[in-house]
mmCIF file of C-alpha atoms and ligand atoms in Angstrom:
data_model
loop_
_atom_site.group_PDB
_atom_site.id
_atom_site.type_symbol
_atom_site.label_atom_id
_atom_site.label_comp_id
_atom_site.label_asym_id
_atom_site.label_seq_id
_atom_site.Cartn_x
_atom_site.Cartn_y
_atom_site.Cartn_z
ATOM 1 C CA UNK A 1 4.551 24.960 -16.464
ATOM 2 C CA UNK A 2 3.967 28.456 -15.755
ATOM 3 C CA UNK A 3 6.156 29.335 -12.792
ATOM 4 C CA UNK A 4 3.803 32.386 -11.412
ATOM 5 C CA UNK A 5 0.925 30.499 -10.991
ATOM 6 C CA UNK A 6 -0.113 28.345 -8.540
ATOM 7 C CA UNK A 7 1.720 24.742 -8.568
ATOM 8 C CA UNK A 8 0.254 21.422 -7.321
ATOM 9 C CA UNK A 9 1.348 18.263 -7.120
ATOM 10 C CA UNK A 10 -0.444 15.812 -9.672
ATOM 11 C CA UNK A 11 0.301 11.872 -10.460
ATOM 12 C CA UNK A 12 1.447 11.227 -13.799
ATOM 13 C CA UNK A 13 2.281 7.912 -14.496
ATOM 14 C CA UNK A 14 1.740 4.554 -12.896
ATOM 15 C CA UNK A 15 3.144 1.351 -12.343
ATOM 16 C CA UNK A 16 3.390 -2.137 -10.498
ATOM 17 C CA UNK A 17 4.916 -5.247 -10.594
ATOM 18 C CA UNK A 18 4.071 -8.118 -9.184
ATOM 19 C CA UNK A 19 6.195 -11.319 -8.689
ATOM 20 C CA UNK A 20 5.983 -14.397 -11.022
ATOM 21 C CA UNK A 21 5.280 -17.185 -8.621
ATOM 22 C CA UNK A 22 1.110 -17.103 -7.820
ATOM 23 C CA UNK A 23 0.338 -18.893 -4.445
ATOM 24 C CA UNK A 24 -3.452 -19.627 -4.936
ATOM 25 C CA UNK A 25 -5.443 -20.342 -0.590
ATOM 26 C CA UNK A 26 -5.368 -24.156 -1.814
ATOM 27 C CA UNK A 27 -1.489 -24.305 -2.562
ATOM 28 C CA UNK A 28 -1.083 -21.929 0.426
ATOM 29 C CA UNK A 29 -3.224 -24.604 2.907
ATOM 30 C CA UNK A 30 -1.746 -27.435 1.125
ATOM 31 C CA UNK A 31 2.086 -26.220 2.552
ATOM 32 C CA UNK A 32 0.258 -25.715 5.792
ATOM 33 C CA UNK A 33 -0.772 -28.772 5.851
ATOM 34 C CA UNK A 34 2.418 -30.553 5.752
ATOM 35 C CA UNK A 35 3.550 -28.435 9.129
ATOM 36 C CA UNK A 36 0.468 -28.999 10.880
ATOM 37 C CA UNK A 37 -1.498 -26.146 10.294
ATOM 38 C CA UNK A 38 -5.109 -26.286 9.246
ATOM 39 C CA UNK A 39 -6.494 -23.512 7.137
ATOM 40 C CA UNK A 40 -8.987 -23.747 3.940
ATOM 41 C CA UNK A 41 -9.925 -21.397 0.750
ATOM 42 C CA UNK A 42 -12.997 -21.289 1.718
ATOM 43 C CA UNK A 43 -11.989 -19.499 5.331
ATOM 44 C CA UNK A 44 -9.781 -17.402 3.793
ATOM 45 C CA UNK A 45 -12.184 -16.071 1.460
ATOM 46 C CA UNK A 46 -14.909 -16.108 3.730
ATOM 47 C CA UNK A 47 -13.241 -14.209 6.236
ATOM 48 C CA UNK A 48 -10.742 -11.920 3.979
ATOM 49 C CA UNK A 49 -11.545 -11.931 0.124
ATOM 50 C CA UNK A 50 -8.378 -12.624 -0.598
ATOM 51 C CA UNK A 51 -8.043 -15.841 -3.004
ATOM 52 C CA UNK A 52 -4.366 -15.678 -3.932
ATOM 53 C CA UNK A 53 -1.423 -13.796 -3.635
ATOM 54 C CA UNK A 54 2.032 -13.872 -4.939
ATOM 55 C CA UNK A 55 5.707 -14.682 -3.431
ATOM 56 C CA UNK A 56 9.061 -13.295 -4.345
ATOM 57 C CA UNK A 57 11.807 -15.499 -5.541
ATOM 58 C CA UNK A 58 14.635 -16.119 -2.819
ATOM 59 C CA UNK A 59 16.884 -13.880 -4.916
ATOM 60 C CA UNK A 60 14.419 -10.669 -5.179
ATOM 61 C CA UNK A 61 15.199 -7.756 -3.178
ATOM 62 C CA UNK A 62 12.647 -5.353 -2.083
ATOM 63 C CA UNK A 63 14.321 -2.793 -4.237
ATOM 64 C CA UNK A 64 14.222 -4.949 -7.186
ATOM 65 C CA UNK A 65 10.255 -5.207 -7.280
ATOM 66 C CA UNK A 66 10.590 -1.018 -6.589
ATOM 67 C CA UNK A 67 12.509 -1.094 -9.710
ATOM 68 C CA UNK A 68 10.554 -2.996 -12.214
ATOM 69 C CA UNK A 69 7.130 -0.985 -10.733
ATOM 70 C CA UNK A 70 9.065 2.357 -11.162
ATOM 71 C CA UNK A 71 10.242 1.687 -14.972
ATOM 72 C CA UNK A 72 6.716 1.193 -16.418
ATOM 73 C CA UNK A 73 5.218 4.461 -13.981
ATOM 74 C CA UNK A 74 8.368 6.554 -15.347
ATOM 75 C CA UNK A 75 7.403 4.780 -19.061
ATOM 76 C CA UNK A 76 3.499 5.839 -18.409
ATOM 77 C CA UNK A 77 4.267 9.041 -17.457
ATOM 78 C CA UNK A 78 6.977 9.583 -20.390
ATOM 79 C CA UNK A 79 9.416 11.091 -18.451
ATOM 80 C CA UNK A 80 13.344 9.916 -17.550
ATOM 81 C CA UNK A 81 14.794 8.323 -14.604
ATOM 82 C CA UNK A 82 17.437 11.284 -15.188
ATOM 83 C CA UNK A 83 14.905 13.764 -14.523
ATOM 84 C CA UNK A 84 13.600 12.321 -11.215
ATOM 85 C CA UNK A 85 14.351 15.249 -8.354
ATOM 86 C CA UNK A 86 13.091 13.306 -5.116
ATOM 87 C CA UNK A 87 12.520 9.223 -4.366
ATOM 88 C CA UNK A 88 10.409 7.909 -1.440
ATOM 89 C CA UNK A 89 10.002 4.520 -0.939
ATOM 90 C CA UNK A 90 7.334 3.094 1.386
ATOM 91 C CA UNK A 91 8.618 -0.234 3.036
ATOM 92 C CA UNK A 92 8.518 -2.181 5.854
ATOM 93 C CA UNK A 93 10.681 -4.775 3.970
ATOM 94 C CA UNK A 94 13.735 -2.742 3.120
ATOM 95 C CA UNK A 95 16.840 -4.625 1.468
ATOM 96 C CA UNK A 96 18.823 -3.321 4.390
ATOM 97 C CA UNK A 97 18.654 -2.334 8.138
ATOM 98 C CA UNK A 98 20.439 0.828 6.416
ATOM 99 C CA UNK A 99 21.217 2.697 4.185
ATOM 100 C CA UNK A 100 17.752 3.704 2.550
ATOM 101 C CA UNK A 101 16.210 0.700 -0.396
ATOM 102 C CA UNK A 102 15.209 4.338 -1.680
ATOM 103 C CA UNK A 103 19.056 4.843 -2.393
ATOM 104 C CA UNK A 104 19.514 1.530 -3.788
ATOM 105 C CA UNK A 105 16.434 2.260 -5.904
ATOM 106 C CA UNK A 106 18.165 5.720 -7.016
ATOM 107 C CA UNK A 107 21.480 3.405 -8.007
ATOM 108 C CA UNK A 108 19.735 0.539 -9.840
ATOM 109 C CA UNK A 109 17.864 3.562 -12.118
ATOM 110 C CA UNK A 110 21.442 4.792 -12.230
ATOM 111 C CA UNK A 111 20.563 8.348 -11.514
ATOM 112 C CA UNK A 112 22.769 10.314 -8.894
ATOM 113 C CA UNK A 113 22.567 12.954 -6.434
ATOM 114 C CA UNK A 114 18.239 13.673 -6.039
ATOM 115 C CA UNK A 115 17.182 13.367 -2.435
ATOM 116 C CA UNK A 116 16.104 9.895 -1.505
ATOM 117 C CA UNK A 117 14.532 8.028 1.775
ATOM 118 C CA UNK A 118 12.133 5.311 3.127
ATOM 119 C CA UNK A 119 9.406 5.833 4.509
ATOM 120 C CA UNK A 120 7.899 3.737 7.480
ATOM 121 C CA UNK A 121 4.394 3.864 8.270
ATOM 122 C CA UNK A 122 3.719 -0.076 7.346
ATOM 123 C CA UNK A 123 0.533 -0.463 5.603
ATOM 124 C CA UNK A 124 0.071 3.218 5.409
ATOM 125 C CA UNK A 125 3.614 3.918 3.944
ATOM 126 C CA UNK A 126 2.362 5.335 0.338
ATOM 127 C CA UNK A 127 -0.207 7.485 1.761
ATOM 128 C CA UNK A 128 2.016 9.158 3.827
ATOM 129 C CA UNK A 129 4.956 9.052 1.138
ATOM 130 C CA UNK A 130 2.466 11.282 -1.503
ATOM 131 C CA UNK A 131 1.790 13.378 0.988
ATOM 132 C CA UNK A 132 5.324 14.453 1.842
ATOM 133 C CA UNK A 133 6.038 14.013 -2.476
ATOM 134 C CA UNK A 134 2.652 16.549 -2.323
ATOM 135 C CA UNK A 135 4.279 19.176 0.063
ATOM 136 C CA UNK A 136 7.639 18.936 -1.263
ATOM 137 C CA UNK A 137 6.504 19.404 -4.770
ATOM 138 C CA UNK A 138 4.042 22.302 -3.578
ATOM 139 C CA UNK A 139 7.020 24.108 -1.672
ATOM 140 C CA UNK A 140 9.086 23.617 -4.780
ATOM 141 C CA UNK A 141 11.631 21.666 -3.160
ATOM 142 C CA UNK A 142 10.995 18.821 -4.963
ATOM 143 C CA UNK A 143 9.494 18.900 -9.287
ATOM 144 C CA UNK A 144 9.148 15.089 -10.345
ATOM 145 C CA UNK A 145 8.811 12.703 -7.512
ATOM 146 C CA UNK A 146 8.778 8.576 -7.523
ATOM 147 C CA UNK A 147 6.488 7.419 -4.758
ATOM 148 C CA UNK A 148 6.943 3.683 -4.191
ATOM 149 C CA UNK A 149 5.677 1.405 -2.339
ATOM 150 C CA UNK A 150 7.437 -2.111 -2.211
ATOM 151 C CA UNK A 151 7.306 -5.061 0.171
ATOM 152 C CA UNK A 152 7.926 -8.508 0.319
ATOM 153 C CA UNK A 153 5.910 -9.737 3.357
ATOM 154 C CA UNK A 154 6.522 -13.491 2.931
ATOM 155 C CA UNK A 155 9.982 -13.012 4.541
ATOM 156 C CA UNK A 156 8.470 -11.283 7.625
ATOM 157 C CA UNK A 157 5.382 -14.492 7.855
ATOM 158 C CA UNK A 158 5.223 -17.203 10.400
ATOM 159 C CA UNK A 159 3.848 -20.314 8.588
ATOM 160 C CA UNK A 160 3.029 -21.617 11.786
ATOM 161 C CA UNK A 161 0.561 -18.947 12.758
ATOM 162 C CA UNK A 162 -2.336 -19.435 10.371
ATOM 163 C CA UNK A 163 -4.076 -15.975 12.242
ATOM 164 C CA UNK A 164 -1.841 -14.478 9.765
ATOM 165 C CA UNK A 165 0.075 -16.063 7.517
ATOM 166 C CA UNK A 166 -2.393 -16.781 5.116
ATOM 167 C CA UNK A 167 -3.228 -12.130 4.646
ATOM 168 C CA UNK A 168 -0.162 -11.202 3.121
ATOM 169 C CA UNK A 169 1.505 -11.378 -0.109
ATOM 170 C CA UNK A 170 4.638 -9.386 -1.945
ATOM 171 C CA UNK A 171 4.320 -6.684 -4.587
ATOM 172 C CA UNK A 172 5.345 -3.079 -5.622
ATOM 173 C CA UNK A 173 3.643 -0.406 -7.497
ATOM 174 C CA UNK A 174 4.791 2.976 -7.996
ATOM 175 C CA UNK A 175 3.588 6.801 -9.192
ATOM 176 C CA UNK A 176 5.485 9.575 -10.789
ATOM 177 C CA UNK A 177 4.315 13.334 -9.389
ATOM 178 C CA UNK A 178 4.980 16.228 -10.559
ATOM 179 C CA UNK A 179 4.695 19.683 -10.360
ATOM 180 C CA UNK A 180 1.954 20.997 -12.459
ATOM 181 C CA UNK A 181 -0.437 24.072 -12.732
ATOM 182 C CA UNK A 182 -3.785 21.820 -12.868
ATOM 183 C CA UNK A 183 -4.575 20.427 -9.213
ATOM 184 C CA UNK A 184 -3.491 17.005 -9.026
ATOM 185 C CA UNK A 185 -3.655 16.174 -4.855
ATOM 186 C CA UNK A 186 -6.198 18.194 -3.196
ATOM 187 C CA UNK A 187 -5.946 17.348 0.147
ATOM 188 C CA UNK A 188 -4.154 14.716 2.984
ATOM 189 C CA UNK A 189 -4.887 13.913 6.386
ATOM 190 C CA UNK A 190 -2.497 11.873 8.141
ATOM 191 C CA UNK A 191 -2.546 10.107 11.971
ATOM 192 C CA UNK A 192 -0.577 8.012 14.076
ATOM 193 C CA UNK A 193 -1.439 6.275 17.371
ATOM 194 C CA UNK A 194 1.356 4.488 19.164
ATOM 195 C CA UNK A 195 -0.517 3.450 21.998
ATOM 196 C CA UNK A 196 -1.349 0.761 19.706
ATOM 197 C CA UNK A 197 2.237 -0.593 18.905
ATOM 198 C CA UNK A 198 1.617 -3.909 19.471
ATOM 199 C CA UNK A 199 -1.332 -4.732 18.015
ATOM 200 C CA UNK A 200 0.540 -5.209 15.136
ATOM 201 C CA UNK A 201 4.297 -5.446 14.613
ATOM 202 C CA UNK A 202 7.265 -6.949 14.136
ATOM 203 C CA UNK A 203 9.478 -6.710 17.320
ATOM 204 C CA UNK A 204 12.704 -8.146 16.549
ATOM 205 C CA UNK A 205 15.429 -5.979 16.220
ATOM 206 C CA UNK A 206 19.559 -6.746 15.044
ATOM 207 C CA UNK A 207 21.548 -6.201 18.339
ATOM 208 C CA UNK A 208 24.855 -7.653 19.212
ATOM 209 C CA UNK A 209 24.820 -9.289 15.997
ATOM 210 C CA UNK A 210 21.626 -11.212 16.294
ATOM 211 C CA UNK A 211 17.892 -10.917 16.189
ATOM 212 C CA UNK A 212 17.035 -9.674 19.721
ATOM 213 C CA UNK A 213 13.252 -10.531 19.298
ATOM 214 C CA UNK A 214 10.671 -12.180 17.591
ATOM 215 C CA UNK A 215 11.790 -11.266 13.717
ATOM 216 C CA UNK A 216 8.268 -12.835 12.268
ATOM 217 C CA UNK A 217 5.089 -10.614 11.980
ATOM 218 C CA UNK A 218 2.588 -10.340 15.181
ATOM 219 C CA UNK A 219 -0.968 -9.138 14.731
ATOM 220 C CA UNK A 220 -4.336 -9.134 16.606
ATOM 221 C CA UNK A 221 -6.803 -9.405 13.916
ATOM 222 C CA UNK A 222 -10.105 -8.641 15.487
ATOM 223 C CA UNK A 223 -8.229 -5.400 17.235
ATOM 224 C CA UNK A 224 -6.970 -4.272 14.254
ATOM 225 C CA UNK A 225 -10.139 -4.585 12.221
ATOM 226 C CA UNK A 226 -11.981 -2.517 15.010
ATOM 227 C CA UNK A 227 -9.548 0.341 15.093
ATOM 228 C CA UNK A 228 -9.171 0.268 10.838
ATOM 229 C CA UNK A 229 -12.862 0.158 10.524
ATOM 230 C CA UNK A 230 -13.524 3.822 12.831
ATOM 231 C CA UNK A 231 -10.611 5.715 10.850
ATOM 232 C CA UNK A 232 -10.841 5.203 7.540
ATOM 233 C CA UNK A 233 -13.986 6.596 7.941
ATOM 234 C CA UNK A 234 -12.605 9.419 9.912
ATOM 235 C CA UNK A 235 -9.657 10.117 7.403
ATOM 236 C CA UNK A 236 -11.590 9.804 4.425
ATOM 237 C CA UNK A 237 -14.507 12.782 5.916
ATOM 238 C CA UNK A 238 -11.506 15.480 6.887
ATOM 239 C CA UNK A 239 -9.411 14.840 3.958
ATOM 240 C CA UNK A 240 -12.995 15.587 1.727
ATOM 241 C CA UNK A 241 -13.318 18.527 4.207
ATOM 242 C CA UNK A 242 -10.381 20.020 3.884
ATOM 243 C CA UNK A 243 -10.774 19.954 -0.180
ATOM 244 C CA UNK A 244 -14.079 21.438 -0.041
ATOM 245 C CA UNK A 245 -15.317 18.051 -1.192
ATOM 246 C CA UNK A 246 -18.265 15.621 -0.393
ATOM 247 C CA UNK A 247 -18.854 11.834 -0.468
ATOM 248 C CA UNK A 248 -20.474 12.597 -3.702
ATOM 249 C CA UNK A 249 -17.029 13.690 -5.601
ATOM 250 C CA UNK A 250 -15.373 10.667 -5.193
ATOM 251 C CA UNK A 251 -15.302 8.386 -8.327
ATOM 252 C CA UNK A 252 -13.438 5.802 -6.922
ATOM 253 C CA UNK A 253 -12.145 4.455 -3.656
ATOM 254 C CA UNK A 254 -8.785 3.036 -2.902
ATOM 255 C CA UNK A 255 -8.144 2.019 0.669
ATOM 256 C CA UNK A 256 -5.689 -0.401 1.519
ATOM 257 C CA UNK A 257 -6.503 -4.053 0.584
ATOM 258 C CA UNK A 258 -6.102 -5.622 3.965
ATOM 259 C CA UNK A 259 -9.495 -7.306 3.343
ATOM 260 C CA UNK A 260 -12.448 -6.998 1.748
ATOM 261 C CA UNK A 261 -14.871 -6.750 4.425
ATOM 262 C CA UNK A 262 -13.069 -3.124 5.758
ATOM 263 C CA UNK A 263 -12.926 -2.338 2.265
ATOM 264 C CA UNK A 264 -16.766 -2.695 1.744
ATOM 265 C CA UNK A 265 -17.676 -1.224 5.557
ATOM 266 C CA UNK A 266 -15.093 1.916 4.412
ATOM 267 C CA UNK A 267 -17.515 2.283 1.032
ATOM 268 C CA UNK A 268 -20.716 1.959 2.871
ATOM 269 C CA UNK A 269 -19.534 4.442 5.314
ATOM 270 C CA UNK A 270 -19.081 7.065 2.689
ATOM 271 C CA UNK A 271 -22.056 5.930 1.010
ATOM 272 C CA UNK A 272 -20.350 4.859 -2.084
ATOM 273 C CA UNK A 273 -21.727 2.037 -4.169
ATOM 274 C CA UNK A 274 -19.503 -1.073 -3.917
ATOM 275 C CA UNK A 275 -18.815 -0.867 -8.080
ATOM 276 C CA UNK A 276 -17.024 2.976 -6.943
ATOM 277 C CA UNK A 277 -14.248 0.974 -4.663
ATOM 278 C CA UNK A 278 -11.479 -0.631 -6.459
ATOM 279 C CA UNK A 279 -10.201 -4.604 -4.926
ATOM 280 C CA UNK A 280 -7.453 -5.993 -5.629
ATOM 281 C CA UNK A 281 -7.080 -8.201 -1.918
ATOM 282 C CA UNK A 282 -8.646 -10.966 -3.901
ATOM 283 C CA UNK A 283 -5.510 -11.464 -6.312
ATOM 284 C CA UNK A 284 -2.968 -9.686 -4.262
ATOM 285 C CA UNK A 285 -3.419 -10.366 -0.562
ATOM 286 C CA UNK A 286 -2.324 -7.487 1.469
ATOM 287 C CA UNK A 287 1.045 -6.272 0.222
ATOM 288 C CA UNK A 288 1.068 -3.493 2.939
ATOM 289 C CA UNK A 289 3.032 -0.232 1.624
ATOM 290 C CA UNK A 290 2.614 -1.544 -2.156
ATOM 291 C CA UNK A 291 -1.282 -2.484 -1.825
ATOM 292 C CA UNK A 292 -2.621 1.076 -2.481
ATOM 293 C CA UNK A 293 -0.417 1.889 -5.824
ATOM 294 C CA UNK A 294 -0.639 -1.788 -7.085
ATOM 295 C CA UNK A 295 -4.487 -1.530 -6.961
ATOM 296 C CA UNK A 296 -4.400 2.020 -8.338
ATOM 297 C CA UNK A 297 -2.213 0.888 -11.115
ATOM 298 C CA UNK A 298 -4.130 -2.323 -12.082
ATOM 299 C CA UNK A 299 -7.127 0.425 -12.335
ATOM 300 C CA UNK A 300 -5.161 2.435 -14.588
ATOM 301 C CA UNK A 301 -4.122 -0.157 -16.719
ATOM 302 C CA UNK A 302 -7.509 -1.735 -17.188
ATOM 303 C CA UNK A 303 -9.359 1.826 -17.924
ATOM 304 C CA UNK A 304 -11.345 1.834 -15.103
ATOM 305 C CA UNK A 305 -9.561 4.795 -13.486
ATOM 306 C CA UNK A 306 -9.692 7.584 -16.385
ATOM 307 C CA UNK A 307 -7.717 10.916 -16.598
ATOM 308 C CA UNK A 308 -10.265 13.498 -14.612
ATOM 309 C CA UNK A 309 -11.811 11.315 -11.959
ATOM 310 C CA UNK A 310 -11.696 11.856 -8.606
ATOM 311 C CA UNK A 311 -10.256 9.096 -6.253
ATOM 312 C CA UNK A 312 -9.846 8.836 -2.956
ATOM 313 C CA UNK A 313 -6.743 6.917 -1.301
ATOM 314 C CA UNK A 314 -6.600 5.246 1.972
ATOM 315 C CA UNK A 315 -3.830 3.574 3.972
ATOM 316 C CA UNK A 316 -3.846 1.848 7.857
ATOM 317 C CA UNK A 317 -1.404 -0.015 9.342
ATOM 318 C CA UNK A 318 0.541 -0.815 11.929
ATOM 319 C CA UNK A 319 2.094 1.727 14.233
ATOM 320 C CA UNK A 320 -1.048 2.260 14.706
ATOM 321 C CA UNK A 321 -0.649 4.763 11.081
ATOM 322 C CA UNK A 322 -3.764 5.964 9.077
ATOM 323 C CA UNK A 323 -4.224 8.619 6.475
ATOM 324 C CA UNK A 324 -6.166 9.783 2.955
ATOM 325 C CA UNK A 325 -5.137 11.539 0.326
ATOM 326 C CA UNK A 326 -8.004 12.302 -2.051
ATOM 327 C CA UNK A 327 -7.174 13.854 -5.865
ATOM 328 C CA UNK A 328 -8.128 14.199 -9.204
ATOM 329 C CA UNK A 329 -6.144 11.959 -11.687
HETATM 330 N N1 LIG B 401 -7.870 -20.780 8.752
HETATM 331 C C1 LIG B 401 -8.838 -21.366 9.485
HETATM 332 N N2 LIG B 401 -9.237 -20.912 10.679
HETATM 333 C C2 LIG B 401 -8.632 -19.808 11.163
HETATM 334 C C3 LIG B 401 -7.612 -19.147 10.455
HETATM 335 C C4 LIG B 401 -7.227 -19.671 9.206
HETATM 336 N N3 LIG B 401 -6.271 -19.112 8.436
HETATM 337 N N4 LIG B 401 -7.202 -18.086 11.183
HETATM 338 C C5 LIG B 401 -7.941 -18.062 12.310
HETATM 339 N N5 LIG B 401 -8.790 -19.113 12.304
HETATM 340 C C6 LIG B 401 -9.791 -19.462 13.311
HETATM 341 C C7 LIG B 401 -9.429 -18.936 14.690
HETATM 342 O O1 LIG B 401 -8.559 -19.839 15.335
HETATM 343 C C8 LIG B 401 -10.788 -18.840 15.347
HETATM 344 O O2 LIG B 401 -11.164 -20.151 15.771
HETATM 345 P P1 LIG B 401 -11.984 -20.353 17.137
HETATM 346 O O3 LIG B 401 -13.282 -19.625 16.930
HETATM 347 O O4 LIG B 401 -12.114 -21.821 17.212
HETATM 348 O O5 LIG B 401 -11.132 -19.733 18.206
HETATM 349 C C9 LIG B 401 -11.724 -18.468 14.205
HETATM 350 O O6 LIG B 401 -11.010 -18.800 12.990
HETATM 351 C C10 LIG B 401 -12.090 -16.985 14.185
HETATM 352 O O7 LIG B 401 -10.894 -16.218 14.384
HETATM 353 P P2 LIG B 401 -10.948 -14.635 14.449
HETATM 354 O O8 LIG B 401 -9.557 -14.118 14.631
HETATM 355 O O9 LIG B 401 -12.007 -14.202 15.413
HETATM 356 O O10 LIG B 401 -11.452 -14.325 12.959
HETATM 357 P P3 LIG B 401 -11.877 -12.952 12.332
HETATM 358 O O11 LIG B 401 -13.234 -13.083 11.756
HETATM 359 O O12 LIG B 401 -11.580 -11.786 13.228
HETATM 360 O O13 LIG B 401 -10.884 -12.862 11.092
HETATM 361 C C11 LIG B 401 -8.896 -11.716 10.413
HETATM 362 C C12 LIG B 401 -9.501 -12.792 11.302
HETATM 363 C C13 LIG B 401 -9.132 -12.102 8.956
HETATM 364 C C14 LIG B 401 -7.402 -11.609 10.672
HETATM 365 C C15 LIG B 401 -9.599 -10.365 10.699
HETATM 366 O O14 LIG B 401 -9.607 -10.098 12.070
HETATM 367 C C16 LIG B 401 -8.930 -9.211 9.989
HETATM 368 O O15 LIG B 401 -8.939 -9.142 8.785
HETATM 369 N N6 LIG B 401 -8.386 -8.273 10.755
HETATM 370 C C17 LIG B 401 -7.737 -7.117 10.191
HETATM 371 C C18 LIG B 401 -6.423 -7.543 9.679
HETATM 372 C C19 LIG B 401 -5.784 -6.473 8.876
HETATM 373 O O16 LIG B 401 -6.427 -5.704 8.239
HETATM 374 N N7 LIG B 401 -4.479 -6.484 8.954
HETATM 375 C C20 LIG B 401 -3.701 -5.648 8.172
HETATM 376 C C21 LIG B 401 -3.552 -4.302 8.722
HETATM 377 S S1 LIG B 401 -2.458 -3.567 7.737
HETATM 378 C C22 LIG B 401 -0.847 -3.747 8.235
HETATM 379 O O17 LIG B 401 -0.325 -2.809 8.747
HETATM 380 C C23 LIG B 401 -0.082 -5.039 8.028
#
C-alpha cells in the first residue's frame, strides 16, 4: 500500500457460521404446541418469509459462533489472526455482562494487545461496527479490522409469546477490512432515535444479584415495521448522496433480514429489481447484529456477490438504531 496516497477502508474477506441444529416453522410450532401456543408455517411465511432458522447448542457462547465466522473471513481474506490491529463485535448477546465478547474473541484467536470492543446497536450493530472499522482505518488508527457480528437470540426468546418468538434465530458472520489505496466503503449514514426504546427491547437488567426486569425480548411488531419501513429508505438515499451515487449504482442490496416484506418495500423504494436484493430471512430468521454479514457472506460464497460490485448495506433495530453503508467489494 502506498502510504502517500489516499487510504480507504475496503472488505477483504468474509465469513459466517451458522449453528448445526436447523429448527424448520413446523418443528418450531410443533414445540409451541406442547405449551399452548398456536402458530403455523404457513403464518410465519406468510407474514415474515422466514421458513427456518437455526439454534445454538446449550454449550455455545456468543463468542464461539464469532470465532468460527472470523476463521474462514481471516482464511478468505488470506491474512493472520496475528496481524489483526482492531476487533469490533456487534452483539446484543454478549458471553458476559462485561468484559467485552470482543476480548474473548481476541483470546480464543490467541492474539494479544489490538484494541477490542462491542458494539451495541441491536439489529443495526454491524452497520455501525464498519463504520467506526471505516473511520478508524481511514484515520490510520486502525490497518486490518474484524467486524463481527454474532448473536444467539434463542436465549433472549419467550416461547410463550408467539408475536415473536417464532422471527429470530442465532448466527455469526464476520468481514476482514483493511486499509487499502482502491476505495472499498464509500460512504455511511448512521441514526438513532431513543424516543423509541421500548418498542423493542429487552429490559431486564442484573442488579443486586438478580434479573431486575423482564430478561426475555419485547417487541411491537406493527410499530416497528412502520418506523423500519420510512428509514431504510431514508438511510439508503443520503448514504448514495453522500458518495456521489444513485439508485442506479447499486448491484446489490443487503438490509437486515428482519423479514421479507421490509426487505422487498426497501428494494422497491430504491427502485431496485427484487433479483438485486440478497434474502437470507427465509433460512436464517433474523439473527439481528449477524443477519447483514451472514447474508453478505452466503452471497460471497455462492458467486453472486463478485469482486467490483457495488452493494449497499442496511441495518435497523432496536434502540430505535438505523444506518447504511454502501461500497464497492
Ligand atoms: N402465529 C400465528 N398467529 C400470530 C402469530 C404467530 N406466530 N403472531 C401473531 N399472530 C396473530 C396476532 O395475534 C394477530 O391476531 P388477531 O388479528 O386475531 O389479533 C394476527 O396474527 C396479526 O398480528 P399482527 O401483529 O398485526 O401481524 P403483522 O402482520 O404486523 O405481523 C410481524 C407481525 C411479523 C411481527 C410484523 O409486524 C413484523 O415483521 N414487524 C417488524 C418486526 C421486525 O422487523 N423486527 C425486527 C427488528 S430488528 C431488531 O432490532 C430485533
Amino acid at each position: 500500500m502506498n502510504l502517500t496516497a489516499p487510504r480507504f477502508a475496503r472488505i477483504t474477506g468474509t465469513g459466517s457460521h451458522l449453528p448445526a441444529r436447523r429448527v424448520t416453522n413446523d418443528d418450531l410450532a410443533r414445540q409451541l404446541a406442547e405449551r399452548g401456543v398456536e402458530t403455523s408455517d404457513a403464518w410465519i411465511v406468510e407474514r415474515t418469509g422466514i421458513r427456518a432458522r437455526h439454534f445454538a447448542a446449550d454449550t455455545d457462547t456468543c463468542s464461539d459462533l464469532a470465532v468460527r465466522a472470523a476463521r474462514q473471513a481471516l482464511d478468505a481474506a488470506g491474512v493472520s489472526a496475528a496481524d489483526i490491529d482492531l476487533i469490533i463485535v456487534a452483539t446484543s448477546t454478549p458471553d458476559m455482562v462485561f468484559p467485552s465478547t470482543a476480548c474473548i474473541v481476541q483470546q480464543k484467536l490467541g492474539i494479544h494487545g489490538c484494541a477490542a470492543f462491542d458494539m451495541q446497536a441491536v439489529c443495526s450493530g454491524f452497520v455501525y461496527g464498519l463504520s467506526v472499522a471505516d473511520s478508524m482505518i481511514r484515520s490510520g488508527a486502525a490497518s486490518k479490522a474484524l467486524v463481527i457480528g454474532s448473536e444467539i437470540f434463542s436465549r433472549l426468546l419467550d416461547f410463550n409469546d408467539r408475536t415473536t418468538c417464532v422471527l429470530f434465530g442465532d448466527g455469526a458472520g464476520a468481514v476482514v477490512v483493511e486499509a487499502s489505496n482502491t476505495p472499498g466503503i464509500l460512504a455511511s449514514d448512521l441514526h438513532a432515535d431513543g424516543r423509541h426504546v421500548e418498542i423493542l427491547c429487552t429490559p431486564g437488567t442484573v442488579s443486586g444479584g438478580q434479573i431486575s426486569g423482564s430478561p426475555l425480548l419485547q417487541m411491537d411488531g406493527p410499530a416497528v415495521f412502520k418506523l423500519a419501513v420510512g428509514v431504510l429508505e431514508e438511510a439508503a438515499r443520503s448514504t448514495l448522496k453522500k458518495a456521489g451515487r444513485t439508485d442506479a449504482d447499486i448491484d446489490w442490496l443487503i438490509p437486515h433480514q428482519a423479514n421479507i416484506r421490509i426487505m422487498q418495500s426497501t428494494a422497491r423504494k430504491l427502485k431496485l429489481p427484487l433479483d438485486k436484493l440478497i434474502a437470507t430471512v427465509d433460512e436464517h430468521g433474523n439473527t439481528s447484529a449477524a443477519s447483514i454479514p451472514l447474508a453478505l457472506d452466503v452471497a460471497v460464497r455462492s458467486g453472486k456477490i463478485q469482486r467490483g460490485d457495488t452493494l449497499m448495506l442496511e441495518g435497523v433495530g432496536g434502540g430505535f438504531t438505523w444506518g447504511a453503508v454502501l461500497l464497492d467489494f
